[in-house]
C-alpha positions as a LaTeX table, in Angstrom:
\begin{tabular}{lrrr}
\hline
Residue & $x$ (\AA) & $y$ (\AA) & $z$ (\AA) \\
\hline
Met1 & $-1.00$ & $-41.20$ & $-4.48$ \\
Pro2 & 0.32 & $-38.07$ & $-6.13$ \\
Gln3 & 2.39 & $-35.72$ & $-4.04$ \\
Leu4 & 1.10 & $-32.25$ & $-3.40$ \\
Arg5 & 3.45 & $-29.46$ & $-4.33$ \\
Pro6 & 3.18 & $-26.13$ & $-2.64$ \\
Val7 & 1.89 & $-23.33$ & $-4.86$ \\
Pro8 & 4.00 & $-20.25$ & $-4.75$ \\
Ala9 & 2.11 & $-17.38$ & $-3.08$ \\
Pro10 & 1.47 & $-14.49$ & $-5.36$ \\
Asp11 & 3.97 & $-11.53$ & $-5.23$ \\
Pro12 & 2.16 & $-8.91$ & $-3.25$ \\
Met13 & 4.09 & $-6.06$ & $-4.97$ \\
Ala14 & 3.04 & $-7.45$ & $-8.39$ \\
Leu15 & $-0.53$ & $-7.48$ & $-7.03$ \\
Ala16 & $-0.15$ & $-3.91$ & $-5.93$ \\
Phe17 & 1.04 & $-2.90$ & $-9.46$ \\
Asp18 & $-2.00$ & $-4.55$ & $-10.88$ \\
Glu19 & $-4.16$ & $-2.56$ & $-8.64$ \\
Ala20 & $-2.30$ & 0.68 & $-9.60$ \\
Arg21 & $-2.71$ & $-0.08$ & $-13.33$ \\
Ala22 & $-6.47$ & $-0.70$ & $-12.74$ \\
Ala23 & $-6.68$ & 2.56 & $-10.95$ \\
Ala24 & $-5.07$ & 4.35 & $-13.89$ \\
Ala25 & $-7.60$ & 2.67 & $-16.27$ \\
Arg26 & $-10.34$ & 4.26 & $-14.17$ \\
Gly27 & $-8.68$ & 7.67 & $-14.42$ \\
Glu28 & $-7.42$ & 7.56 & $-10.77$ \\
Val29 & $-3.86$ & 8.25 & $-9.80$ \\
Pro30 & $-2.11$ & 4.89 & $-10.27$ \\
Val31 & $-1.44$ & 3.68 & $-6.72$ \\
Gly32 & $-2.07$ & 0.16 & $-5.52$ \\
Ala33 & $-1.94$ & $-1.60$ & $-2.15$ \\
Val34 & $-2.09$ & $-5.14$ & $-0.77$ \\
Val35 & $-2.15$ & $-6.31$ & 2.89 \\
Thr36 & $-0.72$ & $-9.73$ & 3.59 \\
Arg37 & $-0.34$ & $-11.89$ & 6.62 \\
Asp38 & 1.85 & $-15.09$ & 6.69 \\
Gly39 & 2.02 & $-14.98$ & 2.86 \\
Val40 & $-1.80$ & $-14.86$ & 2.45 \\
Val41 & $-3.38$ & $-11.87$ & 0.76 \\
Leu42 & $-6.03$ & $-10.33$ & 2.91 \\
Ala43 & $-6.97$ & $-7.40$ & 0.88 \\
Arg44 & $-5.97$ & $-5.38$ & $-2.23$ \\
Ala45 & $-7.19$ & $-2.02$ & $-3.59$ \\
Gly46 & $-6.36$ & 0.89 & $-5.83$ \\
Asn47 & $-7.06$ & 4.50 & $-5.58$ \\
Arg48 & $-10.76$ & 5.28 & $-5.78$ \\
Thr49 & $-10.96$ & 9.00 & $-4.65$ \\
Leu50 & $-12.66$ & 10.13 & $-7.93$ \\
Glu51 & $-15.08$ & 7.21 & $-8.22$ \\
Leu52 & $-16.18$ & 7.34 & $-4.61$ \\
Lys53 & $-15.97$ & 11.14 & $-4.32$ \\
Asp54 & $-13.97$ & 10.51 & $-1.07$ \\
Pro55 & $-10.66$ & 12.14 & $-0.34$ \\
Thr56 & $-9.80$ & 9.29 & 2.00 \\
Ala57 & $-10.22$ & 6.54 & $-0.59$ \\
His58 & $-6.51$ & 6.13 & $-1.17$ \\
Ala59 & $-5.36$ & 2.56 & $-1.97$ \\
Glu60 & $-3.84$ & 2.11 & 1.37 \\
Met61 & $-6.90$ & 3.19 & 3.38 \\
Leu62 & $-9.19$ & 0.97 & 1.20 \\
Ala63 & $-6.86$ & $-2.01$ & 1.67 \\
Leu64 & $-6.57$ & $-1.44$ & 5.42 \\
Arg65 & $-10.31$ & $-1.22$ & 5.73 \\
Leu66 & $-10.83$ & $-4.51$ & 3.72 \\
Ala67 & $-8.13$ & $-6.28$ & 5.84 \\
Cys68 & $-9.76$ & $-5.18$ & 9.12 \\
Glu69 & $-13.04$ & $-6.37$ & 7.84 \\
Ala70 & $-11.53$ & $-9.77$ & 6.82 \\
Leu71 & $-9.86$ & $-10.23$ & 10.27 \\
Gly72 & $-12.79$ & $-8.77$ & 12.24 \\
Ser73 & $-10.41$ & $-6.39$ & 14.04 \\
Glu74 & $-9.21$ & $-2.80$ & 13.96 \\
Arg75 & $-5.65$ & $-4.04$ & 14.43 \\
Leu76 & $-3.64$ & $-5.69$ & 11.63 \\
Ile77 & $-1.07$ & $-7.33$ & 14.00 \\
Gly78 & 1.49 & $-9.38$ & 12.03 \\
Cys79 & 0.24 & $-7.93$ & 8.75 \\
Asp80 & 2.38 & $-6.36$ & 5.96 \\
Leu81 & 1.41 & $-3.51$ & 3.58 \\
His82 & 2.82 & $-3.46$ & 0.11 \\
Val83 & 2.13 & $-0.14$ & $-1.83$ \\
Thr84 & 3.37 & 1.24 & $-5.03$ \\
Leu85 & 4.03 & 4.78 & $-3.67$ \\
Glu86 & 5.29 & 6.12 & $-0.36$ \\
Pro87 & 2.27 & 6.76 & 1.87 \\
Cys88 & 0.98 & 10.25 & 2.56 \\
Pro89 & 0.49 & 11.63 & 6.11 \\
Met90 & $-3.10$ & 10.33 & 6.33 \\
Cys91 & $-2.17$ & 6.83 & 5.16 \\
Ala92 & 1.06 & 6.73 & 7.20 \\
Ala93 & $-0.94$ & 7.48 & 10.28 \\
Ala94 & $-3.52$ & 4.86 & 9.54 \\
Ile95 & $-0.81$ & 2.37 & 8.88 \\
Ser96 & 0.52 & 3.19 & 12.43 \\
Phe97 & $-2.96$ & 2.90 & 14.06 \\
Ala98 & $-3.61$ & $-0.31$ & 12.40 \\
Arg99 & $-0.36$ & $-1.69$ & 13.80 \\
Ile100 & 1.02 & $-2.88$ & 10.46 \\
Arg101 & 4.18 & $-4.83$ & 11.04 \\
Arg102 & 6.07 & $-4.08$ & 7.82 \\
Leu103 & 5.48 & $-1.43$ & 5.15 \\
Tyr104 & 7.05 & $-2.03$ & 1.70 \\
Phe105 & 6.68 & 0.71 & $-0.90$ \\
Gly106 & 7.85 & 1.40 & $-4.46$ \\
Ala107 & 8.57 & 5.11 & $-5.39$ \\
Gly108 & 9.26 & 7.65 & $-2.77$ \\
Asp109 & 7.13 & 10.76 & $-2.96$ \\
Pro110 & 9.14 & 13.93 & $-2.12$ \\
Lys111 & 6.08 & 16.10 & $-2.38$ \\
Gly112 & 3.35 & 14.14 & $-0.58$ \\
Gly113 & 5.12 & 11.24 & 1.24 \\
Ala114 & 5.30 & 11.08 & 4.99 \\
Val115 & 7.58 & 8.15 & 5.67 \\
Glu116 & 10.96 & 9.01 & 4.23 \\
Asn117 & 9.96 & 12.44 & 3.06 \\
Gly118 & 8.00 & 15.31 & 4.36 \\
Val119 & 6.88 & 14.89 & 8.08 \\
Arg120 & 8.61 & 11.42 & 8.44 \\
Leu121 & 5.85 & 10.33 & 10.73 \\
Tyr122 & 7.46 & 7.26 & 12.04 \\
Ala123 & 10.50 & 9.20 & 13.29 \\
Ser124 & 8.28 & 11.38 & 15.41 \\
Pro125 & 8.47 & 10.86 & 19.26 \\
Thr126 & 4.62 & 11.00 & 19.32 \\
Cys127 & 4.15 & 8.12 & 16.89 \\
His128 & 2.73 & 5.19 & 18.77 \\
His129 & 3.72 & 2.39 & 16.42 \\
Gln130 & 6.58 & 2.44 & 13.77 \\
Pro131 & 6.38 & $-0.44$ & 11.26 \\
Glu132 & 9.53 & $-1.74$ & 9.70 \\
Val133 & 9.84 & 0.25 & 6.52 \\
Tyr134 & 11.37 & $-1.00$ & 3.16 \\
Gly135 & 11.28 & 1.48 & 0.37 \\
Gly136 & 12.44 & 1.67 & $-3.18$ \\
Leu137 & 11.04 & $-1.71$ & $-4.25$ \\
Arg138 & 10.56 & $-1.68$ & $-7.97$ \\
Glu139 & 11.07 & 2.11 & $-7.64$ \\
Ser140 & 11.70 & 2.87 & $-11.37$ \\
Glu141 & 8.64 & 0.97 & $-12.47$ \\
Ala142 & 6.42 & 2.71 & $-9.82$ \\
Ala143 & 7.82 & 6.12 & $-10.85$ \\
Ala144 & 7.39 & 5.45 & $-14.55$ \\
Leu145 & 3.74 & 4.42 & $-13.98$ \\
Leu146 & 3.06 & 7.68 & $-12.23$ \\
Arg147 & 5.05 & 9.77 & $-14.67$ \\
Asp148 & 3.29 & 8.25 & $-17.68$ \\
Phe149 & $-0.16$ & 8.74 & $-16.04$ \\
Phe150 & 0.58 & 12.47 & $-15.42$ \\
Lys151 & 2.21 & 12.96 & $-18.77$ \\
Gly152 & $-1.16$ & 11.83 & $-20.37$ \\
Arg153 & $-2.95$ & 14.41 & $-18.19$ \\
Arg154 & $-0.85$ & 17.45 & $-19.37$ \\
\hline
\end{tabular}
């Protein structure tokens, strides 16, 4: 009988970059997000604010919604979020409310970020849940993706 070999799980950050590139191809700001739990991808999304005419249709918000639907719960206990850009205040708050365990992000966002920049939501004493945060993953690649997108817009 042949031996089964475990198949390596897809790299969630690579999937987030795939989503970001797909968003750029649609004319959206290139941000992608992936929710995982125990190495299993629950949801993935890219920005769709223009397409859906919805200011809340950020990659993180869409991925969180899809993951909640997949699990049948408003809480994403034990789940991790991988996103190409530091979350904004809206997304950072949703991440906290969803009880995301770990947040991994690519480029920091000095103008619109709310994790390591701006309001630093998770450092606030009124924040009910602070995920573990790991920023700067593939940072130069994430920054280049955004820079190239906006260069083409100018």
